[in-house]
XYZ file of C-alpha atoms in Angstrom:
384
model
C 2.361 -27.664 0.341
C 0.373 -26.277 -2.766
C -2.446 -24.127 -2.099
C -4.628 -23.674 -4.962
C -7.249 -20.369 -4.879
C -9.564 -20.687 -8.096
C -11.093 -17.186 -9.257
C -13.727 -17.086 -11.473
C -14.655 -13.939 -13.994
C -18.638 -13.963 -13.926
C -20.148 -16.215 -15.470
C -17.887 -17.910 -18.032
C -14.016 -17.914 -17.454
C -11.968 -19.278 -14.902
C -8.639 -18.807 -13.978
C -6.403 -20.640 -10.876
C -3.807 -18.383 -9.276
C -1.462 -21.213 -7.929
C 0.764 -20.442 -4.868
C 3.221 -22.885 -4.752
C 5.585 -21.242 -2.331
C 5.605 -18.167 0.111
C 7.867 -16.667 -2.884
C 6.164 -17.746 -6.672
C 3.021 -16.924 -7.835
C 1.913 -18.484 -11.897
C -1.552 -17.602 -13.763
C -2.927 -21.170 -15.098
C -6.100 -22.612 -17.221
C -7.096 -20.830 -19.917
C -6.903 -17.943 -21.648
C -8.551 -14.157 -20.540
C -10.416 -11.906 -22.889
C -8.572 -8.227 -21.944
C -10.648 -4.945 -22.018
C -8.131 -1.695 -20.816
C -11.002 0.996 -23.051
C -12.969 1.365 -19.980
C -14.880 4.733 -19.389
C -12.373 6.204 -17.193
C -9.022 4.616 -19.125
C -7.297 6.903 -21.679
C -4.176 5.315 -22.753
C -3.192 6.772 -26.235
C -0.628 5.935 -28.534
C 1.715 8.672 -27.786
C 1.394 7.389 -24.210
C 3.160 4.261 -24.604
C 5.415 6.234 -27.079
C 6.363 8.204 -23.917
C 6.411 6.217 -20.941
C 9.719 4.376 -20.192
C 8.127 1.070 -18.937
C 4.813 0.412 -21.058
C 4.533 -3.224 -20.113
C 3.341 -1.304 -16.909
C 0.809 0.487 -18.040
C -2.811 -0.234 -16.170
C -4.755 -3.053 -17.768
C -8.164 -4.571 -16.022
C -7.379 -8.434 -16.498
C -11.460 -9.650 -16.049
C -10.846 -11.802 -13.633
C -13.004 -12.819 -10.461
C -11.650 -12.666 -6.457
C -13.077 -14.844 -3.675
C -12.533 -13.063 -0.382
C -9.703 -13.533 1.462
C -9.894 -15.967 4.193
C -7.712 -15.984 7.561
C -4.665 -17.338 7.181
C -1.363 -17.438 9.596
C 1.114 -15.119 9.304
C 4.721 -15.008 10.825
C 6.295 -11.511 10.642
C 9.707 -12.641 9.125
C 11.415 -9.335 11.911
C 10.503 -10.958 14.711
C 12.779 -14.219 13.607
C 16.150 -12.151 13.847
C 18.539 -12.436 16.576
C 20.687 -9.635 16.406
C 19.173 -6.503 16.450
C 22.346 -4.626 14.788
C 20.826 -6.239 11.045
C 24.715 -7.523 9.920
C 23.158 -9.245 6.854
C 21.568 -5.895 5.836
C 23.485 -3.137 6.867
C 27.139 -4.469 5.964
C 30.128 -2.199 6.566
C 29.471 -0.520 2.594
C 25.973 0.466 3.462
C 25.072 3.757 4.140
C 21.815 4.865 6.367
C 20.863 8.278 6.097
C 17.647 9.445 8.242
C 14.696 11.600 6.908
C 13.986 12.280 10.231
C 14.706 11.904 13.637
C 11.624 9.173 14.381
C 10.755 8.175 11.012
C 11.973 7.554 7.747
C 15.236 6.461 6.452
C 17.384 6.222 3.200
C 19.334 3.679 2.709
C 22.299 3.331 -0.255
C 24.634 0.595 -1.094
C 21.999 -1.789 -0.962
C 20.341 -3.977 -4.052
C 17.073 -5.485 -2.675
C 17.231 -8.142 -5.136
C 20.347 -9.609 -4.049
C 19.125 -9.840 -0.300
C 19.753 -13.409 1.361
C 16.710 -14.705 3.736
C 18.392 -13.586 6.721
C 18.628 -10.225 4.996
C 15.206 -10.022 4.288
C 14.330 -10.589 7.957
C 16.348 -8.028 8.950
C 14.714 -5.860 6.259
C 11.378 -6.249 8.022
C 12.734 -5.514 11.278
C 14.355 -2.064 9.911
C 10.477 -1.100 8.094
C 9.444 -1.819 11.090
C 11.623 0.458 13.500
C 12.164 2.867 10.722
C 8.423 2.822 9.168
C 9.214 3.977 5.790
C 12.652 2.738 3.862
C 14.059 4.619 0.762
C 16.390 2.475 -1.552
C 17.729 4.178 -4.334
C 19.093 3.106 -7.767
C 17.592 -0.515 -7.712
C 18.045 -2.921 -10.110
C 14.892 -4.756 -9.165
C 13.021 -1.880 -10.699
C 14.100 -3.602 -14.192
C 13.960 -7.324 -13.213
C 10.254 -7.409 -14.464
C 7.288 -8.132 -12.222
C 7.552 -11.588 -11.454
C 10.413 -11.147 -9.484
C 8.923 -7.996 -7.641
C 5.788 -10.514 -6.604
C 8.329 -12.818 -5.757
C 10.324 -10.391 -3.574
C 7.671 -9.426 -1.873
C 5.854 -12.661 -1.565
C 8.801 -12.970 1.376
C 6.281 -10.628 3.175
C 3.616 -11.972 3.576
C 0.307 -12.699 1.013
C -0.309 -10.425 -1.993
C -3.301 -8.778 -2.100
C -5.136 -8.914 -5.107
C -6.805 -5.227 -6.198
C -10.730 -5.242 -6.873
C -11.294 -2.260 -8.990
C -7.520 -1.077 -10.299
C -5.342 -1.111 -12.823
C -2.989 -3.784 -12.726
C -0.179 -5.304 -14.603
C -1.285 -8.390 -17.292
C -0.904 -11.609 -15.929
C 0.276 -10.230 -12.367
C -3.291 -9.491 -10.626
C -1.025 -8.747 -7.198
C -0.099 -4.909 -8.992
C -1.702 -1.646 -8.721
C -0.751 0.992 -10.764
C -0.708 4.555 -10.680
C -0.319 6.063 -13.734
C -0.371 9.482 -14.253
C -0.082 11.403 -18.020
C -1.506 14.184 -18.458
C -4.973 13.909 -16.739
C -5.352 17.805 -17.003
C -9.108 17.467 -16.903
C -9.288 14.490 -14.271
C -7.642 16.959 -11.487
C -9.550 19.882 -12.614
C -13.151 18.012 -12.083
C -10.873 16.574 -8.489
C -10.132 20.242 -7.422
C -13.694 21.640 -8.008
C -14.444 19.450 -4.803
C -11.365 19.392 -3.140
C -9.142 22.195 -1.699
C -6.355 19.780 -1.904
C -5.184 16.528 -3.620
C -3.710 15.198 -0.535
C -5.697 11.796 0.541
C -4.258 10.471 3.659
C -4.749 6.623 3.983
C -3.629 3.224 4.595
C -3.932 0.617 1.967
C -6.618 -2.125 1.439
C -7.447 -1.480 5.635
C -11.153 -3.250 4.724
C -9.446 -6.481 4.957
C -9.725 -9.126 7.050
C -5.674 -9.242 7.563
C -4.957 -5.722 5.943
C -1.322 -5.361 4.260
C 2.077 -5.280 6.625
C 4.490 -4.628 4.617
C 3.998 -2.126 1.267
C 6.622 -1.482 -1.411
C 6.048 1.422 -3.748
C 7.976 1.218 -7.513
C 8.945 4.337 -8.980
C 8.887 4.078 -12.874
C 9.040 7.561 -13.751
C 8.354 10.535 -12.309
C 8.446 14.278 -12.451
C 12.180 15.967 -11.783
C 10.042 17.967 -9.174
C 7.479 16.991 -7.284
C 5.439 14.244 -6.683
C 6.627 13.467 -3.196
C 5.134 10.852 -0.550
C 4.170 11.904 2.809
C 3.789 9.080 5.686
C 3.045 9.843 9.300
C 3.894 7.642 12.194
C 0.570 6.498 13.986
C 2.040 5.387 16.947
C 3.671 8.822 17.563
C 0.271 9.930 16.919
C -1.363 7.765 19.611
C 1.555 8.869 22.256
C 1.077 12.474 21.689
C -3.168 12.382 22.782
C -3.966 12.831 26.604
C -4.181 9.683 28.467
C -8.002 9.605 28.778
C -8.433 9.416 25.257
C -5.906 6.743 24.671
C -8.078 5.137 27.153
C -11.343 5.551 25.418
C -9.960 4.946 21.799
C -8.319 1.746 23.443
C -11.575 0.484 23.679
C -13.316 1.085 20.441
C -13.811 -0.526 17.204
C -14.504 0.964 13.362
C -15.752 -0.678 10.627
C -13.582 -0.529 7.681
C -15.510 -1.003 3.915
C -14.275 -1.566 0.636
C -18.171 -0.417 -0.265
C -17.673 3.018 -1.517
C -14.916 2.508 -3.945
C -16.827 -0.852 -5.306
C -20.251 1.767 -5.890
C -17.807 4.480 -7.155
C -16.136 1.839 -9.622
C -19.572 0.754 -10.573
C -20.830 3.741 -11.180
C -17.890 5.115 -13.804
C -18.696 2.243 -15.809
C -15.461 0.270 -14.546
C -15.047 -2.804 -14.524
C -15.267 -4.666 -10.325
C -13.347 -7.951 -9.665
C -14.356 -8.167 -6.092
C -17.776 -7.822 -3.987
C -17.356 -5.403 -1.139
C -15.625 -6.101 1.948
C -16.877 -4.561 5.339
C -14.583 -5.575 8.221
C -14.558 -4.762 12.136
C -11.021 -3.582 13.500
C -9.776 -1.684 16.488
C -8.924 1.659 16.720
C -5.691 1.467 18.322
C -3.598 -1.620 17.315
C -0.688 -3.608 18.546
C 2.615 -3.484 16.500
C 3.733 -7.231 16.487
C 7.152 -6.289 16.289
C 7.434 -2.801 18.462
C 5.180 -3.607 20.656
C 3.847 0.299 20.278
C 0.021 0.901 20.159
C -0.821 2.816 17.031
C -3.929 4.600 15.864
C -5.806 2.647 12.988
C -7.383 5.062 11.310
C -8.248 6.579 8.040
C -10.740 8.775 5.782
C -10.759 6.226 3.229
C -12.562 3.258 4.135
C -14.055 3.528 7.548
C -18.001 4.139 7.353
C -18.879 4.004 11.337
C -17.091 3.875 14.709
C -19.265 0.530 16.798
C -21.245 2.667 19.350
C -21.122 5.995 18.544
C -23.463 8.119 16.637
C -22.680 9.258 13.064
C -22.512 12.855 14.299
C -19.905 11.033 16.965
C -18.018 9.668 14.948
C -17.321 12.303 12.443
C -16.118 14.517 15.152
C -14.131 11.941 16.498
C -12.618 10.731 13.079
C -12.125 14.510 12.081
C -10.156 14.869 15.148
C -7.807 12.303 14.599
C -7.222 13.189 10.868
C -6.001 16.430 11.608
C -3.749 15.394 14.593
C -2.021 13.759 12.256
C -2.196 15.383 8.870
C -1.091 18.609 11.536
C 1.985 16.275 13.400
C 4.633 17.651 10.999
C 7.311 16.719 13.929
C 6.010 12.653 12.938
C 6.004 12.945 9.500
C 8.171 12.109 6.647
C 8.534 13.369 2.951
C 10.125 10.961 0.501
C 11.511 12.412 -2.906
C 11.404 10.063 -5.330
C 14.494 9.667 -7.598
C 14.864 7.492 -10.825
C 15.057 3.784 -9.765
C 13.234 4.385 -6.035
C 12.109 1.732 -3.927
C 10.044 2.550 -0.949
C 9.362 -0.263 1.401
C 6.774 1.194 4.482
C 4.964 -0.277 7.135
C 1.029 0.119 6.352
C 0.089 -0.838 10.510
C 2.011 2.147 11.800
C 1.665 4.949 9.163
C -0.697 6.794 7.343
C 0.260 8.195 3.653
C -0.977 10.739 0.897
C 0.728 11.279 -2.492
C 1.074 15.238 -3.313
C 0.024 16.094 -7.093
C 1.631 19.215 -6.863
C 3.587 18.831 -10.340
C 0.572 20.168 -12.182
C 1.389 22.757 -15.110
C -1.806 24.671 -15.470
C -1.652 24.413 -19.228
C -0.944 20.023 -19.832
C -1.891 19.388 -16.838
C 0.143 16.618 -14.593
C 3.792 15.601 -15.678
C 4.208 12.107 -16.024
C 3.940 9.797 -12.749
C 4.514 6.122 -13.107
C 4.424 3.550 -9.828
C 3.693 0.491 -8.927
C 2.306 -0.989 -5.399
C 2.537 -4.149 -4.239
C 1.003 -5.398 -0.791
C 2.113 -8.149 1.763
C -1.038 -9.072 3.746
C -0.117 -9.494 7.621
C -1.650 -10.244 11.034
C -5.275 -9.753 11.796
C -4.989 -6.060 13.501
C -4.374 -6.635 17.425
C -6.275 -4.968 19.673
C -4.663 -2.632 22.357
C -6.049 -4.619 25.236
C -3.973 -7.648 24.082
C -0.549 -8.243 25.197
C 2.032 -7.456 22.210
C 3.613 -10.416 20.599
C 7.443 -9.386 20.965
């Protein structure tokens, strides 16, 4: 069945973004004026002389998002049978974890090439696993219709309201990194560190699932991603606080970064999205409860006072910025794919390949998002 979403650029042009399947995703009606010279956009000449994939750069396609509105969502893990993944992990593939809890890296595998079945079994392993490395993928170079396609499997892109994104493929963000000497310098006069732990796009309704992280190019040092398992998290606090945090809910808004768009002169494709979700959540597929929490988006914890809930969100942070023994660093090497699971982990990018005279080395990803369930709350019975 087609579904047909129309989004309109205020006031004038209007564009349809046509699902036609769970897997394709075309741009129709008529053509969009493109403005990339915002305030806070400095792409030069010698920058797409230097990067290896300028058809990637950031671009700000003016182009108009309705909110997104519930929708069912069937975890493709929970449709496979046998738990030993034979479609995915065939007798040539090799598994290698990061840690003991968390994280794996897995070789001998081209994500592109990935039957149904495999892709199930793919979900299931993110799942377990929480963050998946694949190496050396070809899908890096298919272009970025097949990369929405892939990942259309997943669940429903999300569709970015203030960031960069790739032309004609509104489902991208972009981090783009060249330089920016001056950027992190104005960063660090207010920060002690660039580490941002968060999840992605939590403000929504049905928040993203499944994540998968692109690397373009990147620094030969540096530049890892840190995840932490939030369900580890939520094991290792006393029982009357799993109790008490079982019980509460946070408002999660997309306000701040609309104001803070705004504000730089950038341009906003979205209105701001405030959304009520628990604290602890239900894994559909594990069954674990994890902590849904980060210092990104949520604004107030329902029934406790600000002073409350800063002590109470400061807490949390820094139980799990601090659980090293849940954590795991991925290094990034040419060709990367990261695939992660955005209900059970919190992440931060580390900008530590700054050279104090040109700033940042060049750091080149993409993001795409597979929107899931509506968060379950950890009084509900898990759906495994």
């Amino acid at each position: 069945m087609t579904t047909t979403i129309t989004y309109v650029e205020k006031p004038t042009t209007t564009i349809a973004v046509v699902e036609k399947s769970t897997k394709t995703l075309a741009l129709e009606e008529k053509p969009i004026s493109y403005d990339i010279n915002l305030p806070y956009v400095s792409l030069s000449e010698e920058t797409n002389k230097t990067t290896h994939y300028p058809e990637y750069l950031p671009t700000w396609d003016k182009v108009w998002f309705d909110p997104l509105r519930p929708f069912e969502f069937n975890d493709p893990a929970l449709r496979v049978k046998d738990k030993s993944k034979p479609h995915l992990l065939t007798p040539q593939v090799k598994v290698s974890h990061i840690q003991p809890s968390i994280g794996s890296i897995v070789e001998g595998v081209q994500l592109s090439k990935l039957s149904n079945e495999a892709r199930d079994e793919l979900a299931l392993l993110v799942s377990e696993r929480k963050v998946v490395a694949f190496p050396n993928q070809d899908l890096i170079d298919a272009g970025p219709g097949q990369q929405q396609e892939f990942m259309n499997y997943f669940g429903k892109p999300n569709y970015q309201p203030v960031s960069g994104t790739v032309r004609g493929h509104p489902g991208f963000h972009i981090i783009h990194r060249d330089g920016n000497k001056n950027e992190i310098a104005r960063f660090l006069e207010q920060k002690a560190t660039t580490t941002l732990w968060h999840q992605d796009v939590s403000y929504e309704i049905q928040p993203p699932g499944y994540v998968m992280l692109g690397l373009l190019q990147g620094p030969e040092v540096g530049g890892d991603t840190v995840f932490a398992a939030t369900d580890a998290a939520y094991k290792r606090l006393s029982p009357t606080l799993r109790s008490f945090l079982d019980g509460l809910n946070a408002v999660h808004s997309s306000s701040k970064m609309i104001a803070h768009a705004r504000l730089a002169g950038g341009l906003v494709r979205k209105d701001p999205v405030e959304t009520v979700h628990p604290m602890v959540r239900v894994h559909p597929v594990t069954g674990e409860k994890c902590l849904f929490i980060n210092g990104e988006f949520i604004t107030k914890v329902q029934g406790l006072k600000e002073a409350e809930t800063k002590v109470l969100l400061d807490f949390l942070l820094q139980h799990i910025i601090m659980g090293h023994d849940f954590q795991a660093r991925v290094r990034w090497q040419p060709k990367t794919i990261v695939i992660f699971d955005n209900r059970s982990t919190l992440h931060s990018a580390i900008v530590d390949y700054i050279d104090e005279e040109h700033g940042a080395k060049p750091r080149h990803i993409f993001r795409l998002c597979a929107m899931a369930e509506k968060p379950i709350p950890a009084n509900s019975q898990p759906q495994v």
